[in-house]
CSV table of C-alpha atoms in Angstrom, one decimal:
chain,number,residue,atom,x,y,z
A,1,UNK,CA,-13.0,6.2,-14.3
A,2,UNK,CA,-11.8,9.7,-13.9
A,3,UNK,CA,-8.5,10.8,-12.3
A,4,UNK,CA,-8.9,11.9,-8.7
A,5,UNK,CA,-5.1,12.6,-8.2
A,6,UNK,CA,-2.9,14.1,-10.9
A,7,UNK,CA,0.8,14.7,-10.1
A,8,UNK,CA,3.1,16.2,-12.8
A,9,UNK,CA,6.8,16.9,-12.6
A,10,UNK,CA,7.0,17.0,-8.8
A,11,UNK,CA,10.4,17.9,-7.4
A,12,UNK,CA,11.6,18.2,-3.8
A,13,UNK,CA,15.1,18.6,-2.4
A,14,UNK,CA,16.6,18.6,1.1
A,15,UNK,CA,20.0,20.2,0.6
A,16,UNK,CA,21.9,17.9,-1.7
A,17,UNK,CA,19.3,15.2,-1.5
A,18,UNK,CA,16.8,15.0,-4.4
A,19,UNK,CA,14.1,13.3,-2.4
A,20,UNK,CA,11.4,13.5,-5.2
A,21,UNK,CA,12.8,13.7,-8.7
A,22,UNK,CA,10.4,14.6,-11.6
A,23,UNK,CA,7.5,12.5,-10.3
A,24,UNK,CA,4.4,12.2,-12.4
A,25,UNK,CA,1.5,9.7,-12.0
A,26,UNK,CA,-2.3,9.4,-11.9
A,27,UNK,CA,-4.7,7.8,-9.4
A,28,UNK,CA,-8.2,6.8,-10.6
A,29,UNK,CA,-11.3,7.4,-8.5
A,30,UNK,CA,-12.3,4.5,-6.3
A,31,UNK,CA,-9.1,2.4,-6.8
A,32,UNK,CA,-6.6,1.0,-4.4
A,33,UNK,CA,-3.4,2.6,-5.4
A,34,UNK,CA,-0.1,1.2,-4.0
A,35,UNK,CA,2.9,3.5,-3.8
A,36,UNK,CA,5.9,1.4,-3.0
A,37,UNK,CA,9.6,2.0,-2.3
A,38,UNK,CA,12.3,1.3,0.2
A,39,UNK,CA,12.7,3.6,3.2
A,40,UNK,CA,14.1,6.8,1.8
A,41,UNK,CA,12.7,6.4,-1.7
A,42,UNK,CA,10.4,9.5,-1.5
A,43,UNK,CA,7.1,8.1,-0.5
A,44,UNK,CA,6.4,10.0,2.7
A,45,UNK,CA,7.9,13.2,1.2
A,46,UNK,CA,5.3,12.9,-1.6
A,47,UNK,CA,2.5,12.3,0.8
A,48,UNK,CA,3.5,15.2,3.0
A,49,UNK,CA,3.5,17.5,0.0
A,50,UNK,CA,0.1,16.2,-1.1
A,51,UNK,CA,-1.3,17.0,2.4
A,52,UNK,CA,0.2,20.5,2.6
A,53,UNK,CA,2.7,19.6,5.3
A,54,UNK,CA,5.7,20.2,3.0
A,55,UNK,CA,6.2,22.7,0.2
A,56,UNK,CA,7.2,21.4,-3.2
A,57,UNK,CA,10.1,22.9,-5.1
A,58,UNK,CA,8.2,22.6,-8.5
A,59,UNK,CA,5.6,20.6,-10.3
A,60,UNK,CA,1.8,20.5,-10.0
A,61,UNK,CA,-0.6,18.5,-7.8
A,62,UNK,CA,-4.4,18.4,-8.5
A,63,UNK,CA,-6.5,16.4,-6.1
A,64,UNK,CA,-10.2,15.9,-6.8
A,65,UNK,CA,-10.2,18.9,-9.0
A,66,UNK,CA,-8.4,21.2,-6.5
A,67,UNK,CA,-5.0,22.6,-7.4
A,68,UNK,CA,-2.6,22.4,-4.5
A,69,UNK,CA,-1.3,25.9,-5.3
A,70,UNK,CA,-4.8,27.5,-5.2
A,71,UNK,CA,-6.9,25.5,-2.8
A,72,UNK,CA,-5.1,23.6,-0.2
A,73,UNK,CA,-8.1,23.9,2.1
A,74,UNK,CA,-10.3,22.2,-0.5
A,75,UNK,CA,-7.7,19.4,-0.8
A,76,UNK,CA,-7.5,18.8,3.0
A,77,UNK,CA,-11.3,18.6,3.2
A,78,UNK,CA,-11.3,15.6,0.8
A,79,UNK,CA,-8.3,13.8,2.4
A,80,UNK,CA,-8.2,11.4,5.4
A,81,UNK,CA,-4.7,10.5,6.4
A,82,UNK,CA,-3.3,7.6,8.6
A,83,UNK,CA,0.3,8.4,9.2
A,84,UNK,CA,3.1,5.9,10.0
A,85,UNK,CA,3.2,7.2,13.5
A,86,UNK,CA,0.0,7.8,15.5
A,87,UNK,CA,-1.0,11.4,15.9
A,88,UNK,CA,-3.4,10.7,18.7
A,89,UNK,CA,-3.0,12.4,22.1
A,90,UNK,CA,-2.0,9.6,24.5
A,91,UNK,CA,-3.3,11.4,27.6
A,92,UNK,CA,-6.9,11.9,26.2
A,93,UNK,CA,-9.6,9.3,25.9
A,94,UNK,CA,-10.6,7.9,22.6
A,95,UNK,CA,-13.8,9.9,22.7
A,96,UNK,CA,-12.0,13.1,23.4
A,97,UNK,CA,-9.4,12.6,20.7
A,98,UNK,CA,-12.1,12.0,18.1
A,99,UNK,CA,-14.4,14.8,19.4
A,100,UNK,CA,-11.6,17.4,19.2
A,101,UNK,CA,-10.7,16.3,15.7
A,102,UNK,CA,-14.3,16.3,14.5
A,103,UNK,CA,-14.8,19.8,15.7
A,104,UNK,CA,-12.1,21.0,13.2
A,105,UNK,CA,-14.5,19.9,10.5
A,106,UNK,CA,-17.6,21.4,12.2
A,107,UNK,CA,-18.8,18.0,13.3
A,108,UNK,CA,-20.3,18.7,16.7
A,109,UNK,CA,-23.2,17.8,18.9
A,110,UNK,CA,-25.6,15.2,17.5
A,111,UNK,CA,-23.7,15.0,14.2
A,112,UNK,CA,-20.6,14.0,16.1
A,113,UNK,CA,-22.5,11.4,18.2
A,114,UNK,CA,-24.0,9.9,15.1
A,115,UNK,CA,-20.6,9.7,13.3
A,116,UNK,CA,-18.9,8.3,16.4
A,117,UNK,CA,-21.6,5.6,16.7
A,118,UNK,CA,-21.1,4.7,13.0
A,119,UNK,CA,-17.3,4.4,13.2
A,120,UNK,CA,-17.2,2.6,16.6
A,121,UNK,CA,-19.5,0.0,15.1
A,122,UNK,CA,-17.5,-0.2,11.9
A,123,UNK,CA,-14.1,-0.5,13.6
A,124,UNK,CA,-15.4,-2.2,16.8
A,125,UNK,CA,-14.1,0.1,19.5
A,126,UNK,CA,-17.2,1.1,21.4
A,127,UNK,CA,-15.8,-0.5,24.5
A,128,UNK,CA,-12.7,1.7,24.2
A,129,UNK,CA,-14.3,5.1,24.1
A,130,UNK,CA,-13.5,6.1,27.7
A,131,UNK,CA,-10.0,4.6,27.8
A,132,UNK,CA,-6.9,6.8,27.5
A,133,UNK,CA,-5.2,6.3,24.1
A,134,UNK,CA,-1.9,5.7,25.9
A,135,UNK,CA,-3.4,2.6,27.5
A,136,UNK,CA,-4.4,1.0,24.2
A,137,UNK,CA,-2.6,-1.8,22.4
A,138,UNK,CA,-1.0,-1.1,19.0
A,139,UNK,CA,-3.9,-2.7,17.1
A,140,UNK,CA,-6.5,-0.8,19.1
A,141,UNK,CA,-4.7,2.5,18.6
A,142,UNK,CA,-4.5,1.8,14.8
A,143,UNK,CA,-8.3,1.4,14.7
A,144,UNK,CA,-8.7,4.8,16.4
A,145,UNK,CA,-6.2,6.4,13.9
A,146,UNK,CA,-8.3,5.1,11.1
A,147,UNK,CA,-11.5,6.4,12.7
A,148,UNK,CA,-9.9,9.8,13.1
A,149,UNK,CA,-9.1,9.8,9.4
A,150,UNK,CA,-12.6,8.8,8.5
A,151,UNK,CA,-14.6,11.3,10.7
A,152,UNK,CA,-15.3,13.7,7.8
A,153,UNK,CA,-16.1,11.0,5.2
A,154,UNK,CA,-13.1,11.8,3.0
A,155,UNK,CA,-13.1,11.0,-0.7
A,156,UNK,CA,-9.4,9.8,-0.5
A,157,UNK,CA,-7.9,7.8,2.3
A,158,UNK,CA,-4.1,7.9,2.5
A,159,UNK,CA,-2.6,5.0,4.4
A,160,UNK,CA,1.1,5.4,5.1
A,161,UNK,CA,2.3,2.0,6.4
A,162,UNK,CA,-1.0,1.4,8.2
A,163,UNK,CA,-0.5,-2.2,9.3
A,164,UNK,CA,3.2,-2.3,10.2
A,165,UNK,CA,3.6,-4.2,13.5
A,166,UNK,CA,0.0,-5.4,13.7
A,167,UNK,CA,-1.0,-9.0,14.3
A,168,UNK,CA,-2.6,-10.8,11.3
A,169,UNK,CA,-6.1,-10.7,12.7
A,170,UNK,CA,-6.0,-6.9,13.2
A,171,UNK,CA,-4.6,-6.4,9.8
A,172,UNK,CA,-7.4,-8.5,8.3
A,173,UNK,CA,-10.0,-6.6,10.2
A,174,UNK,CA,-8.7,-3.2,9.0
A,175,UNK,CA,-8.6,-4.4,5.4
A,176,UNK,CA,-12.1,-5.7,5.6
A,177,UNK,CA,-13.3,-2.3,6.8
A,178,UNK,CA,-11.4,-0.5,4.1
A,179,UNK,CA,-12.8,-2.8,1.4
A,180,UNK,CA,-16.3,-2.2,2.7
A,181,UNK,CA,-15.8,1.6,2.5
A,182,UNK,CA,-14.4,1.4,-1.0
A,183,UNK,CA,-17.5,-0.5,-2.1
A,184,UNK,CA,-20.1,1.6,-0.2
A,185,UNK,CA,-18.6,5.0,-0.7
A,186,UNK,CA,-16.4,4.6,-3.8
A,187,UNK,CA,-13.5,5.8,-1.6
A,188,UNK,CA,-10.0,6.0,-3.2
A,189,UNK,CA,-7.2,4.4,-1.1
A,190,UNK,CA,-3.6,5.6,-1.5
A,191,UNK,CA,-1.4,3.0,0.2
A,192,UNK,CA,2.2,2.7,1.1
A,193,UNK,CA,3.1,-0.7,2.7
A,194,UNK,CA,5.9,-3.1,3.4
A,195,UNK,CA,3.6,-6.0,3.1
A,196,UNK,CA,3.7,-7.1,-0.5
A,197,UNK,CA,0.5,-9.2,-0.2
A,198,UNK,CA,-1.3,-6.0,0.4
A,199,UNK,CA,0.2,-4.4,-2.7
A,200,UNK,CA,-0.7,-7.5,-4.7
A,201,UNK,CA,-4.4,-6.6,-4.1
A,202,UNK,CA,-4.0,-3.1,-5.5
A,203,UNK,CA,-5.6,-1.9,-8.8
A,204,UNK,CA,-2.4,-0.1,-9.8
A,205,UNK,CA,1.2,0.0,-8.4
A,206,UNK,CA,3.9,2.6,-8.7
A,207,UNK,CA,7.4,1.6,-7.5
A,208,UNK,CA,9.8,4.4,-6.5
A,209,UNK,CA,13.5,4.2,-6.4
A,210,UNK,CA,15.6,7.2,-5.3
A,211,UNK,CA,12.7,9.6,-5.8
A,212,UNK,CA,11.9,8.4,-9.4
A,213,UNK,CA,9.4,6.0,-10.8
A,214,UNK,CA,11.2,2.7,-11.5
A,215,UNK,CA,8.1,0.8,-12.6
A,216,UNK,CA,4.4,1.1,-12.7
A,217,UNK,CA,1.3,-1.0,-13.8
A,218,UNK,CA,-1.2,-3.4,-12.5
A,219,UNK,CA,0.2,-6.2,-10.3
A,220,UNK,CA,-0.4,-8.7,-13.2
A,221,UNK,CA,1.4,-6.4,-15.7
A,222,UNK,CA,4.3,-6.0,-13.3
A,223,UNK,CA,4.5,-9.7,-12.6
A,224,UNK,CA,4.5,-10.5,-16.4
A,225,UNK,CA,7.2,-7.9,-17.1
A,226,UNK,CA,9.6,-8.6,-14.2
A,227,UNK,CA,9.1,-12.2,-13.0
A,228,UNK,CA,8.5,-15.5,-14.6
A,229,UNK,CA,6.2,-18.4,-13.7
A,230,UNK,CA,7.0,-21.3,-11.4
A,231,UNK,CA,5.9,-24.9,-11.7
A,232,UNK,CA,5.9,-26.9,-8.4
A,233,UNK,CA,6.3,-30.5,-9.4
A,234,UNK,CA,5.4,-33.4,-7.0
A,235,UNK,CA,6.0,-37.1,-7.0
A,236,UNK,CA,9.1,-37.3,-9.2
A,237,UNK,CA,12.8,-37.9,-8.6
A,238,UNK,CA,15.5,-35.4,-9.2
A,239,UNK,CA,16.8,-37.2,-12.2
A,240,UNK,CA,13.5,-36.7,-14.0
A,241,UNK,CA,13.5,-33.0,-13.0
A,242,UNK,CA,17.1,-32.6,-14.2
A,243,UNK,CA,16.2,-34.1,-17.6
A,244,UNK,CA,13.9,-31.1,-18.2
A,245,UNK,CA,16.9,-28.8,-18.6
A,246,UNK,CA,15.4,-25.9,-16.7
A,247,UNK,CA,16.4,-24.1,-13.5
A,248,UNK,CA,14.9,-25.6,-10.3
A,249,UNK,CA,15.1,-25.6,-6.5
A,250,UNK,CA,14.5,-28.4,-4.1
A,251,UNK,CA,11.6,-28.0,-1.7
A,252,UNK,CA,10.8,-30.3,1.2
A,253,UNK,CA,8.4,-32.5,-0.8
A,254,UNK,CA,8.7,-31.1,-4.4
A,255,UNK,CA,10.8,-29.3,-7.0
A,256,UNK,CA,10.2,-25.7,-8.0
A,257,UNK,CA,10.9,-25.0,-11.7
A,258,UNK,CA,11.5,-21.5,-13.0
A,259,UNK,CA,10.1,-20.7,-16.5
A,260,UNK,CA,9.9,-17.4,-18.3
A,261,UNK,CA,6.1,-17.3,-18.7
A,262,UNK,CA,2.9,-19.3,-18.7
A,263,UNK,CA,3.3,-20.2,-22.4
A,264,UNK,CA,6.7,-21.7,-21.7
A,265,UNK,CA,5.2,-23.6,-18.8
A,266,UNK,CA,2.5,-25.0,-21.0
A,267,UNK,CA,5.0,-26.0,-23.7
A,268,UNK,CA,7.2,-27.8,-21.1
A,269,UNK,CA,4.3,-29.7,-19.6
A,270,UNK,CA,3.0,-30.9,-23.0
A,271,UNK,CA,6.4,-32.0,-24.1
A,272,UNK,CA,6.9,-34.1,-20.9
A,273,UNK,CA,3.4,-35.1,-19.9
A,274,UNK,CA,4.7,-38.4,-18.3
A,275,UNK,CA,6.6,-36.3,-15.7
A,276,UNK,CA,4.0,-33.7,-15.1
A,277,UNK,CA,1.3,-35.8,-13.4
A,278,UNK,CA,1.0,-33.8,-10.1
A,279,UNK,CA,2.0,-30.1,-10.4
A,280,UNK,CA,0.8,-26.5,-10.0
A,281,UNK,CA,1.7,-23.3,-11.8
A,282,UNK,CA,2.0,-20.0,-10.0
A,283,UNK,CA,3.0,-16.5,-11.0
A,284,UNK,CA,6.0,-14.7,-9.5
A,285,UNK,CA,5.1,-12.6,-6.4
A,286,UNK,CA,5.2,-8.8,-5.9
A,287,UNK,CA,8.3,-9.4,-3.7
A,288,UNK,CA,10.0,-10.8,-6.9
A,289,UNK,CA,8.9,-7.8,-8.9
A,290,UNK,CA,10.2,-5.3,-6.3
A,291,UNK,CA,13.6,-7.0,-6.1
A,292,UNK,CA,13.9,-7.2,-9.9
A,293,UNK,CA,13.0,-3.5,-10.3
A,294,UNK,CA,15.1,-2.0,-7.5
A,295,UNK,CA,17.6,-4.6,-6.6
A,296,UNK,CA,16.5,-4.3,-3.0
A,297,UNK,CA,13.9,-5.9,-0.7
A,298,UNK,CA,11.1,-3.8,0.6
A,299,UNK,CA,11.9,-2.4,4.0
A,300,UNK,CA,15.6,-2.1,3.2
A,301,UNK,CA,16.8,1.5,3.5
A,302,UNK,CA,18.8,3.3,0.8
A,303,UNK,CA,22.5,3.8,1.5
A,304,UNK,CA,23.7,7.2,2.2
A,305,UNK,CA,25.2,7.8,-1.2
A,306,UNK,CA,21.9,6.9,-2.8
A,307,UNK,CA,20.3,10.0,-1.3
A,308,UNK,CA,17.6,8.4,0.8
A,309,UNK,CA,17.3,11.1,3.5
A,310,UNK,CA,13.6,10.8,3.8
A,311,UNK,CA,10.9,8.2,3.1
């Protein structure tokens, strides 16, 4: 797969705060790319620079073959962006919001009607078209935000905390739509999220800390590098678990053992087969990875002296 986003040596300061500090990474065409960090780590600053809403201090950005310094208009044509906060006009109807946005891309008349029909079917908002956006629920408004970003069939969809505050059913609906678009249109998705189960489904993950890359890799690579495996053991007493000589925690109806990796788990099970009659092995989670890499939990802001002025 070719690179569709190439960022090299990106820097951005706000006074004394080095919000983005020598950032370099690649995004492959068609992949789900997760860009993670606590509030203030530099995620939104990077996105705003990519979209032309902020100027960079130095470094280079090439998106779908277009250099940010030479062809920002070309970059914007290929991007669809769903920002953390809705940019819809609350006083206008859903139809009017989408029609005015589509006109900016020259999508008018029958072309707009056709695209509106496609998106309303995809995101299930046909019954909302004449309602004022200000009267919509959070989940309904998010569907319209995504429709707005998809009007011009972008090559890259940037999702900045797209599902924060949504109920599980709406979150699942949005992800089903995004998965379908990735499959049918080879659309690249650039995601920031506080939901680590969403990051766990990514093809590649970059973790930011204080404007710098603290870790990167596939979810499996990161789990193997920064967490161990866990064995949940059922139907035994604590004396038997204690005899294994490994760290464990007591669950409601089981014991959870911590081991360095799958090989260590296998060795322990084979050596004590009489104890391991009913058990399961699981990898560490992306939450564990994030905590190990940054020392923080996702959603926790940087302290003032860590320089986290902006996300």
